[in-house]
Short mmCIF file of C-alpha atoms in Angstrom, two decimals:
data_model
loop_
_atom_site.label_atom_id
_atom_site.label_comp_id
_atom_site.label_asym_id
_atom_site.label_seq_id
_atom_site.Cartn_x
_atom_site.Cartn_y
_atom_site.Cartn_z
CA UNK A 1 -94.54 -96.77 -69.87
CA UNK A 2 -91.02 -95.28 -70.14
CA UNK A 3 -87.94 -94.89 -68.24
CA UNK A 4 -87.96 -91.22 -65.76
CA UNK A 5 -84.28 -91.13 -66.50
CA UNK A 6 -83.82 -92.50 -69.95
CA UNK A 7 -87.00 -92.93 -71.76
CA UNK A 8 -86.62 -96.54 -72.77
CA UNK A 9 -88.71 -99.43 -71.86
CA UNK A 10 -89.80 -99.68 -68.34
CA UNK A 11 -89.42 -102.69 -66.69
CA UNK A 12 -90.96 -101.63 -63.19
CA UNK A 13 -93.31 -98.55 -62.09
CA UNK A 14 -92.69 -97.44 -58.89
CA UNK A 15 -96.34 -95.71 -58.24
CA UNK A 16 -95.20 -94.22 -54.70
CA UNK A 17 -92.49 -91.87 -56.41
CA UNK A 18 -94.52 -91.41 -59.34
CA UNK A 19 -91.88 -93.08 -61.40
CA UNK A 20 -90.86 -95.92 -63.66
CA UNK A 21 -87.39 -97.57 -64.65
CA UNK A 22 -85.79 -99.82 -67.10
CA UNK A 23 -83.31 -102.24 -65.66
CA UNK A 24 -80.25 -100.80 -65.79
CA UNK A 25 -82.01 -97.58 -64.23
CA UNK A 26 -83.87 -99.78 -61.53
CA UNK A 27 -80.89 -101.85 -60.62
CA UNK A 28 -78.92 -98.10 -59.97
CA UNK A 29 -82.04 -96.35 -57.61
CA UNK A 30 -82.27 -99.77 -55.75
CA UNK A 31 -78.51 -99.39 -55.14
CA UNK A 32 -78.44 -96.41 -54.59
CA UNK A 33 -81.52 -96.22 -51.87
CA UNK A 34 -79.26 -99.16 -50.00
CA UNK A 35 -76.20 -96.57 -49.97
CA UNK A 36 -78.59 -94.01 -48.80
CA UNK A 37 -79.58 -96.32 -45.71
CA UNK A 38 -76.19 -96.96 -44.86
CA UNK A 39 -75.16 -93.80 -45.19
CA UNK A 40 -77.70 -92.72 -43.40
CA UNK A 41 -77.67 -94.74 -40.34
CA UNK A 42 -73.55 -95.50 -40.33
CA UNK A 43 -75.07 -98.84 -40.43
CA UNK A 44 -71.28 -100.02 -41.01
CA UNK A 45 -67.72 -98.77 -42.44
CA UNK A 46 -66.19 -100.31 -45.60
CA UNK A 47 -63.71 -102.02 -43.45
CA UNK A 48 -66.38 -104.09 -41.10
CA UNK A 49 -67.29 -107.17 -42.51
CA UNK A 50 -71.01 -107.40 -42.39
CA UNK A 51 -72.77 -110.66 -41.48
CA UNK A 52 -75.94 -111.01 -43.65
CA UNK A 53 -78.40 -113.60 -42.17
CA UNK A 54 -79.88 -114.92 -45.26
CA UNK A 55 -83.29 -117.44 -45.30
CA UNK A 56 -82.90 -118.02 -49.36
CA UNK A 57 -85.54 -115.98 -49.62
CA UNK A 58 -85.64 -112.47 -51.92
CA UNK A 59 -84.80 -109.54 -49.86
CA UNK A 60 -81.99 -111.46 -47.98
CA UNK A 61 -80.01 -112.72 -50.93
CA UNK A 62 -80.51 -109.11 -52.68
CA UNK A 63 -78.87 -107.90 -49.53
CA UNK A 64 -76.45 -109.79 -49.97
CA UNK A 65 -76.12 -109.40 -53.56
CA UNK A 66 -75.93 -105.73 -53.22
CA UNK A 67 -73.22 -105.84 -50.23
CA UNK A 68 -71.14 -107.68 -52.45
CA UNK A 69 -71.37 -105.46 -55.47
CA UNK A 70 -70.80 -102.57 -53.24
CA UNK A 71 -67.37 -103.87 -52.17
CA UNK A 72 -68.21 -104.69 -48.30
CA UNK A 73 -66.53 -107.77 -47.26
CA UNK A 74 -69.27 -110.31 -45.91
CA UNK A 75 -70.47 -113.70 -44.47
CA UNK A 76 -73.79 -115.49 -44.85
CA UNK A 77 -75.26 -116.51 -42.06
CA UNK A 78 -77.86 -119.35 -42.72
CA UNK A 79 -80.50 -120.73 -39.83
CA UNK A 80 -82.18 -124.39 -40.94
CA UNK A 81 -85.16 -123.96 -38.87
CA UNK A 82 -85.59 -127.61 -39.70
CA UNK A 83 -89.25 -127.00 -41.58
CA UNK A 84 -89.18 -130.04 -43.71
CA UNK A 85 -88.86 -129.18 -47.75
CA UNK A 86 -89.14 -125.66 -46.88
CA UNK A 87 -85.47 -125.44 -44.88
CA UNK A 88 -83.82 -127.44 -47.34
CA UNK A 89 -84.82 -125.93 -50.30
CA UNK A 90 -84.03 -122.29 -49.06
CA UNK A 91 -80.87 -123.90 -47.61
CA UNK A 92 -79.81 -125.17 -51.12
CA UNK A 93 -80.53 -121.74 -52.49
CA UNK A 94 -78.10 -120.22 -49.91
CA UNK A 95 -75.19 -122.97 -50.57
CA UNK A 96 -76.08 -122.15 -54.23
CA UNK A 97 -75.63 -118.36 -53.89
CA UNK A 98 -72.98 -118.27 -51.88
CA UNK A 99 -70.42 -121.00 -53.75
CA UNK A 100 -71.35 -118.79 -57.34
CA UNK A 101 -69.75 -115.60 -55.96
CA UNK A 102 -67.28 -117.75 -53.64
CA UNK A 103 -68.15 -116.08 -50.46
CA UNK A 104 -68.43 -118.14 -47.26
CA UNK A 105 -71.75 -119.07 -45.72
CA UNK A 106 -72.18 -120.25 -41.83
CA UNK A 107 -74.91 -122.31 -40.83
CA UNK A 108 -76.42 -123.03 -37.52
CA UNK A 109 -78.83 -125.34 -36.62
CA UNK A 110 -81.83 -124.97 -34.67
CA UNK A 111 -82.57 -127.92 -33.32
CA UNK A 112 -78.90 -128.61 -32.50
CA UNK A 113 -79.63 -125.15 -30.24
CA UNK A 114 -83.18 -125.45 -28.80
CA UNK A 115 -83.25 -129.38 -28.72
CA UNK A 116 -86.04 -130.05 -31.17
CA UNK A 117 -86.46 -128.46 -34.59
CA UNK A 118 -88.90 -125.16 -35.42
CA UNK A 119 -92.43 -127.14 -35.95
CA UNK A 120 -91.50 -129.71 -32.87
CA UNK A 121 -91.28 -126.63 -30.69
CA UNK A 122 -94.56 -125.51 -30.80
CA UNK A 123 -95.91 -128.95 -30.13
CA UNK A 124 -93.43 -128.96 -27.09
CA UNK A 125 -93.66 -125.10 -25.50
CA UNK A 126 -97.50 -124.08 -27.28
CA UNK A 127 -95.55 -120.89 -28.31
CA UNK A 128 -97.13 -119.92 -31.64
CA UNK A 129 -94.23 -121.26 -34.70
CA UNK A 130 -93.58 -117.32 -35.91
CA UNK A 131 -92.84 -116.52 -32.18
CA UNK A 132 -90.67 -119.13 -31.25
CA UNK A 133 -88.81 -119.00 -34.75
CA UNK A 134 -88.69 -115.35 -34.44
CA UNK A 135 -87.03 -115.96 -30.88
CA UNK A 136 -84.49 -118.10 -31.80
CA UNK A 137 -83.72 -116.43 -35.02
CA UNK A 138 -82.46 -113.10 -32.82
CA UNK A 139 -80.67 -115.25 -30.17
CA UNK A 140 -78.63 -117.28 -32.60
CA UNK A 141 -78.03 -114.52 -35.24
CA UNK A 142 -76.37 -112.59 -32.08
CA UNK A 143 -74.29 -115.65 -30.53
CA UNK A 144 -73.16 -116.19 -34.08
CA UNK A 145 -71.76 -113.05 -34.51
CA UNK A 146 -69.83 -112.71 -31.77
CA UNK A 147 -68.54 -116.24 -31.71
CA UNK A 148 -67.16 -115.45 -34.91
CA UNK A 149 -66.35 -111.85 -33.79
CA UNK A 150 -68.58 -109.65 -35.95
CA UNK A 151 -69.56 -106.64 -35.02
CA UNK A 152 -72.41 -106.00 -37.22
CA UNK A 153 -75.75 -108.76 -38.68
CA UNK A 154 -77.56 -107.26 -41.97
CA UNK A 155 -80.87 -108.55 -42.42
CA UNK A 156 -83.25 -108.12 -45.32
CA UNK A 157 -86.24 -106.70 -43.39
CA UNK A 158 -87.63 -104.03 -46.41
CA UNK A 159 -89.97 -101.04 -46.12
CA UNK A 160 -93.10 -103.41 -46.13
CA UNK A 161 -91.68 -105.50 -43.38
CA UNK A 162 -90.93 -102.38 -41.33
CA UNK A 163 -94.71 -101.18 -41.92
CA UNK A 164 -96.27 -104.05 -40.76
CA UNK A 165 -94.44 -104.35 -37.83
CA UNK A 166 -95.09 -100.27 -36.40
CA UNK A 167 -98.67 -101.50 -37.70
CA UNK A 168 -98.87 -103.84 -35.42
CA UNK A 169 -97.07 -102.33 -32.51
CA UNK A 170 -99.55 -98.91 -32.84
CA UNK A 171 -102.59 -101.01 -33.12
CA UNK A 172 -102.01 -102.18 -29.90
CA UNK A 173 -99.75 -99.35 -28.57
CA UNK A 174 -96.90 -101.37 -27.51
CA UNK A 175 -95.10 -98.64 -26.28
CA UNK A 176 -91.35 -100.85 -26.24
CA UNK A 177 -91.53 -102.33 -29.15
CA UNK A 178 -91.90 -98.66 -30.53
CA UNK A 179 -89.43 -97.44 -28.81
CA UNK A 180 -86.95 -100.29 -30.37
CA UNK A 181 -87.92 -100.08 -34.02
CA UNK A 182 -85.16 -98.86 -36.01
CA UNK A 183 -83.32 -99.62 -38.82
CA UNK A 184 -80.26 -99.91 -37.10
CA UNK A 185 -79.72 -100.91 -33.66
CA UNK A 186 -76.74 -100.21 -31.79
CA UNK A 187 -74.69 -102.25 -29.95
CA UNK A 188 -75.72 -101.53 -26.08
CA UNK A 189 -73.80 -104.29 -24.42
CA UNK A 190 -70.55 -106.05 -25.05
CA UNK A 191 -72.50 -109.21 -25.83
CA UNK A 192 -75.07 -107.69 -28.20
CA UNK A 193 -74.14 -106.80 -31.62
CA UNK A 194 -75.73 -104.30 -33.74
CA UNK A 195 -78.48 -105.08 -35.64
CA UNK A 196 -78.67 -103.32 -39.08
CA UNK A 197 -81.61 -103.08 -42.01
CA UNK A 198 -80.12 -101.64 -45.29
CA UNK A 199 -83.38 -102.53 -47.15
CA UNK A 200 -85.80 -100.49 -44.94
CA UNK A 201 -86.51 -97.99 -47.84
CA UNK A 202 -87.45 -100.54 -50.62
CA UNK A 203 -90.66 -102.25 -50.92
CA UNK A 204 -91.13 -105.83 -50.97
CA UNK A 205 -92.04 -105.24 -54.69
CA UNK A 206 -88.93 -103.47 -55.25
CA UNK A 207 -86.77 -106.25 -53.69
CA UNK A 208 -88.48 -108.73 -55.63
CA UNK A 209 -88.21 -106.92 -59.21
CA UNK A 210 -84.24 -106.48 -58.46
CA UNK A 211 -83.66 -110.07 -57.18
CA UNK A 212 -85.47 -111.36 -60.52
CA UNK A 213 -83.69 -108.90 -62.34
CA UNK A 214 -80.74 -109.95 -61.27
CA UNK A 215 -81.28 -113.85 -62.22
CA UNK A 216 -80.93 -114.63 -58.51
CA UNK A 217 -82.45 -117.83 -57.94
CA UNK A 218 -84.36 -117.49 -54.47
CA UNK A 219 -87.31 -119.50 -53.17
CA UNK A 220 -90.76 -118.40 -54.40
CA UNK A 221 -92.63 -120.56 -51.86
CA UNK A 222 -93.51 -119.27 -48.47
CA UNK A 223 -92.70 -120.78 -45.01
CA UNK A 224 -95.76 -123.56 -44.41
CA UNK A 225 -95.92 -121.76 -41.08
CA UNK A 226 -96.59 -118.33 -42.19
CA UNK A 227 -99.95 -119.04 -43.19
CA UNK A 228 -102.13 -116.94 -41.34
CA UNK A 229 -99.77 -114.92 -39.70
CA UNK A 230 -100.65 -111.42 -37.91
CA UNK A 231 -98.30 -109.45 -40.35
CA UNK A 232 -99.07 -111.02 -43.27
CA UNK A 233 -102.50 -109.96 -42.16
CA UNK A 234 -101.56 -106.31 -41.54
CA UNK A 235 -99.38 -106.44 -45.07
CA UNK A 236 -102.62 -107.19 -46.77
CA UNK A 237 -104.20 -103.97 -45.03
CA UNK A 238 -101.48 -101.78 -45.83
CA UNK A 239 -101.35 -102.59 -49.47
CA UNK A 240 -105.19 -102.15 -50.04
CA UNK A 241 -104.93 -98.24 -48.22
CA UNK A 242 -101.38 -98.13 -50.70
CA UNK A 243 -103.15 -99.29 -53.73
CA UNK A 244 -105.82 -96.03 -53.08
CA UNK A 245 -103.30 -94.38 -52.04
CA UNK A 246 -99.64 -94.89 -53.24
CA UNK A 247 -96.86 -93.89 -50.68
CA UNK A 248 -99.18 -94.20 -47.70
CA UNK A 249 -96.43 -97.07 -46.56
CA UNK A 250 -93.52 -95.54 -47.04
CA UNK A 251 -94.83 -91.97 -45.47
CA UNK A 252 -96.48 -94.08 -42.46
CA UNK A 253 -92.97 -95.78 -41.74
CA UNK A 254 -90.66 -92.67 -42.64
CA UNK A 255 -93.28 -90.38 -40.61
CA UNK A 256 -92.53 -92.72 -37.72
CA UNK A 257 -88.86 -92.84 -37.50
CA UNK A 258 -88.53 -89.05 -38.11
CA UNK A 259 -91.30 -87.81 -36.20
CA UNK A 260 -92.97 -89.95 -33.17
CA UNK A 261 -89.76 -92.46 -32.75
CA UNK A 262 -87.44 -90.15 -30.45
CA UNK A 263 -90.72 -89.34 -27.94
CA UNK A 264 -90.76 -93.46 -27.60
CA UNK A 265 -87.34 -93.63 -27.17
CA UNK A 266 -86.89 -91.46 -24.10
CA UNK A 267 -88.80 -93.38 -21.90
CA UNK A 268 -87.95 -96.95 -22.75
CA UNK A 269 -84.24 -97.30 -20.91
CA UNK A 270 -83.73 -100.99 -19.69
CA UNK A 271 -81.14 -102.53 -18.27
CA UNK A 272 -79.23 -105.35 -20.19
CA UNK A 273 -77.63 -108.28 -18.40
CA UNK A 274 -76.17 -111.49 -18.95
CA UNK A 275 -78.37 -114.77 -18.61
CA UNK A 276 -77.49 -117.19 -15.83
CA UNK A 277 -77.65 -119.50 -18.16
CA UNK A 278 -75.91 -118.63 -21.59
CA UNK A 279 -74.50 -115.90 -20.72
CA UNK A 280 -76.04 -113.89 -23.70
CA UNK A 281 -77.84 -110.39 -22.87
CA UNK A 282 -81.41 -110.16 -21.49
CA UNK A 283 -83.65 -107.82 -19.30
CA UNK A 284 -83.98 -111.20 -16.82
CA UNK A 285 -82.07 -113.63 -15.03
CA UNK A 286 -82.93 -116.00 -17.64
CA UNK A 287 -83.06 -115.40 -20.82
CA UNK A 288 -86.03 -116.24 -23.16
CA UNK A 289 -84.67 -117.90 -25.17
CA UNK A 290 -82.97 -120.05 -22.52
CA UNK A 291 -86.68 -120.83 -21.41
CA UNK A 292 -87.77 -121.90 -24.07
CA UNK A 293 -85.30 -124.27 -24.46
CA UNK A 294 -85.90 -125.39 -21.14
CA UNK A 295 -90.06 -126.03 -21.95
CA UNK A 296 -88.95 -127.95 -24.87
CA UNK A 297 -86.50 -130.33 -22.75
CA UNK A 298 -88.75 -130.92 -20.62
CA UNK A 299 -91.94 -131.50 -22.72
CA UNK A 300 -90.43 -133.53 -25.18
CA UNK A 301 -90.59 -137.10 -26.05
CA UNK A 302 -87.93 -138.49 -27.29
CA UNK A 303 -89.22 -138.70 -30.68
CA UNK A 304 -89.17 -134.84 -30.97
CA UNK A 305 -85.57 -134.92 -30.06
CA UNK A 306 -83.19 -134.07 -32.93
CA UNK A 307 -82.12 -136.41 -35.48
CA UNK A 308 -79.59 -136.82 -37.63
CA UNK A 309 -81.22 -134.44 -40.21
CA UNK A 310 -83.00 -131.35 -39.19
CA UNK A 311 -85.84 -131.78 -41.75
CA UNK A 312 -87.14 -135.54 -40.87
CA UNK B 1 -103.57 -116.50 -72.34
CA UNK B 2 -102.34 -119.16 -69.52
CA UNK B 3 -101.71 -116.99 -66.21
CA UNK B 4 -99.85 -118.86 -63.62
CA UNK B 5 -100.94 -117.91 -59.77
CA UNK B 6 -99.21 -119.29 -56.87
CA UNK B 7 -100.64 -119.88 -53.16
CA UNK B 8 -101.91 -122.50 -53.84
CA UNK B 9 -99.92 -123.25 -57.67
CA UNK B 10 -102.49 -122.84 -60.19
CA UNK B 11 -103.18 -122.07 -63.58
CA UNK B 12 -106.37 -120.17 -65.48
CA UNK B 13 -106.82 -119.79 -68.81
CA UNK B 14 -108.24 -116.14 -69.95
CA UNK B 15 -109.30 -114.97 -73.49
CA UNK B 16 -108.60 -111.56 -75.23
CA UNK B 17 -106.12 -109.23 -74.93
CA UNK B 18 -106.17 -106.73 -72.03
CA UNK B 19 -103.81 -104.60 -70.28
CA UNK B 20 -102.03 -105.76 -67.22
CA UNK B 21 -103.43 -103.67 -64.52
CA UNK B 22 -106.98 -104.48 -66.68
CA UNK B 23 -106.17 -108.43 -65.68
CA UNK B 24 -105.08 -107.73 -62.18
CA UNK B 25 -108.20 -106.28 -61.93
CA UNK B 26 -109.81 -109.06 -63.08
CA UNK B 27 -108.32 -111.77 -60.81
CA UNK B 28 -108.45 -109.16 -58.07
CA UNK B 29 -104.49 -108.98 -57.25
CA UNK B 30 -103.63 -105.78 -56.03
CA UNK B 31 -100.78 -104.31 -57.86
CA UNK B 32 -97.94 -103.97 -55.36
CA UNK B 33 -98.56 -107.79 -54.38
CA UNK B 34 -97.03 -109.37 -57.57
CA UNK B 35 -94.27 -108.98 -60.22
CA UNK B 36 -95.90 -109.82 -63.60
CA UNK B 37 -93.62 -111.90 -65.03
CA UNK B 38 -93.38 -113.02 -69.28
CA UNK B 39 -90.18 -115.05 -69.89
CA UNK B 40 -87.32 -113.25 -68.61
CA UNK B 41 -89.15 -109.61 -68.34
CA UNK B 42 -91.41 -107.95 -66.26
CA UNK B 43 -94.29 -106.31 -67.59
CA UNK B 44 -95.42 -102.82 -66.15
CA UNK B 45 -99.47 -102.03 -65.75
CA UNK B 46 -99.79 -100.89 -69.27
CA UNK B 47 -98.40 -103.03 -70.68
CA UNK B 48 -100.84 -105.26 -73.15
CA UNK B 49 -100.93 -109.31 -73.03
CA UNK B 50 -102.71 -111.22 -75.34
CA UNK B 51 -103.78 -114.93 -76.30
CA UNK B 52 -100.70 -116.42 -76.70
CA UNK B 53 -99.11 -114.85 -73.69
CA UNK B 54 -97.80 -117.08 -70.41
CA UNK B 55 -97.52 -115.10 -67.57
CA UNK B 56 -96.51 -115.81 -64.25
CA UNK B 57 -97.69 -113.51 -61.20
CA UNK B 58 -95.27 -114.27 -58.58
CA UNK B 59 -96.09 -112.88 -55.12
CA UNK B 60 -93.79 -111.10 -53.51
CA UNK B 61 -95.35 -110.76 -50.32
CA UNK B 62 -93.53 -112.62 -47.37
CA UNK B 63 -94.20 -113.04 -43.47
CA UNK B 64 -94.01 -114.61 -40.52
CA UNK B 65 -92.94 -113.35 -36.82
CA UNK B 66 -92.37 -110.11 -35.90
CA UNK B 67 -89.22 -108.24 -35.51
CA UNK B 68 -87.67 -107.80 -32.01
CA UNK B 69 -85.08 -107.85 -29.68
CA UNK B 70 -83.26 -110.85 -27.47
#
């Protein structure tokens, strides 16, 4: 198989635009589609620095890999979720990252947050692990931004991620999640930030090729938790239809936001206000996140309480 | 040729040279799932892989919970 633009070696074939690449010429359209969403979106200015919440994982540390390359000033933002090996591997992967092209990396703990650490949560609250993790992950990626005082978090949700999510809203017609899915999400209130996804228009195939490509060391192994999960569950459906019939993903998410997204949009307003609690934006008086906080507290023994280390 | 899978972290052995999307077929990996990795490069679909080969098909599917807002 050779190279569309050069005629080389491929390295990667990219079935849904009927293309292949060698490295060099994979490395530039990956690049290049990240400018485009940017662009696109005005997901930030050069002069913003850009928080990128980063798990270790691929499509994070490309993210952040291509933010850097690009010239936009940035700041990791890592959450231990305290999930034994798992958090501290993809933790060390971060630290790693970050200290080889000297840029600075916050982390935030969970349990020093919620009171107990990601797999003691369920235990305490019965809220399934993805939801609660998924919960917190929001709440502190948005108080860490503004106690810091950025404007803008970058996360490395990609074109598959995307997919499975509208899947998943549209199979059960969850009318305000539709309405909110975007790949950039404005700031609406002083105390939320916006929320931006430069990766929505490559594939999780594509962001894996580029971060092996590019020799960056992430962590292969999934979250113990994820086993099982609904998306992973609606990934697997997607790719079957995509492997019959290539670009089915891309033209179901793309279809979305260009098409039936603005019709959601109209009739979702809500009004944002500050938790009684926190202070941090919600629909309620309390927010959820400030709940569930509260459930663990008070269901806890004190052997789920934090320790010393997040991961014991 | 030794082909390394992952989920659980495995290893198979397989005889005779094939090409790659020929051996995903095989295993029943769906194309978009995995990079198919030899030493430093990645292989495309028609690519051919024979006895002495190692490759590694890394998944490159993640997930977990669903996006949202606070």
């Amino acid at each position: 198989m050779k190279c569309r633009k050069c005629g080389e070696a491929a390295a990667l074939e990219l079935r849904r635009h009927n293309a292949a690449f060698c490295v060099p010429h994979f490395t530039e359209f990956f690049r290049k589609q990240v400018r485009e969403a940017i662009h696109h979106y005005r997901m930030f200015t050069p002069d913003e620095t850009v928080m990128v919440a980063v798990s270790g994982g691929k499509d994070s540390l490309a993210l952040w890999d291509v933010l850097i390359e690009e010239g936009y000033p940035t700041v990791g933002l890592y959450l231990d979720l305290g999930i034994f090996d798992y958090s501290r591997e993809s933790r060390e992967k971060c630290e790693a990252f970050a200290a080889a092209r000297r840029q600075r990396l916050l982390i935030e703990r969970v349990d020093a947050a919620i009171g107990a650490p990601i797999p003691e949560v369920q235990k305490a609250t019965r809220r399934p692990t993805c939801s609660a993790c998924g919960l917190s992950k929001r709440y502190l990626m948005n108080r860490a931004a503004l106690t810091h005082g950025f404007v803008v978090v970058a996360t490395g949700h990609n074109l598959d991620d995307e997919a499975a999510t509208l899947f998943g809203s549209v199979m059960h017609w969850q009318t305000d999640a539709l309405s909110r899915q975007s790949p950039a999400l404005a700031s609406t209130h002083p105390k939320l930030v916006r929320r931006v996804k430069p990766l929505y228009r490559l594939s999780e195939l594509e962001t894996a090729a580029f971060a092996f490509l590019r020799g960056i060391d992430y962590i292969v192994e999934e979250c113990p938790f994820a086993a099982g999960a609904t998306s992973l569950a609606h990934k697997e459906a997607l790719n079957r239809l995509e492997a019959a019939s290539p670009g089915v993903k891309h033209n179901f998410l793309f279809g979305f936001l260009e098409k039936a997204r603005p019709a959601f949009e109209r009739g979702q307003d809500v009004e944002l206000t500050e938790c009684a609690s926190c202070g941090q934006v919600t629909t309620g008086e309390i927010c959820a996140f400030c709940k569930l906080a509260d459930q663990v507290k008070r269901r806890s023994t004190p052997l789920t309480r934090p320790s010393g280390d997040p991961s014991q | 040729m030794k082909v390394i899978l992952r989920y659980p972290k495995r290893e198979v052995e397989i005889a005779g040279r094939r090409r790659v999307k020929e051996l995903l077929k095989e295993l029943e990996v769906l194309p978009e799932t995995v990079l198919v990795i030899r030493g430093s490069e990645l292989l495309t679909g028609d690519a051919v892989v024979g006895d002495e080969d190692v490759i590694e098909l890394r998944p490159v599917i993640s997930g977990g919970g669903r996006d949202d807002r606070p």
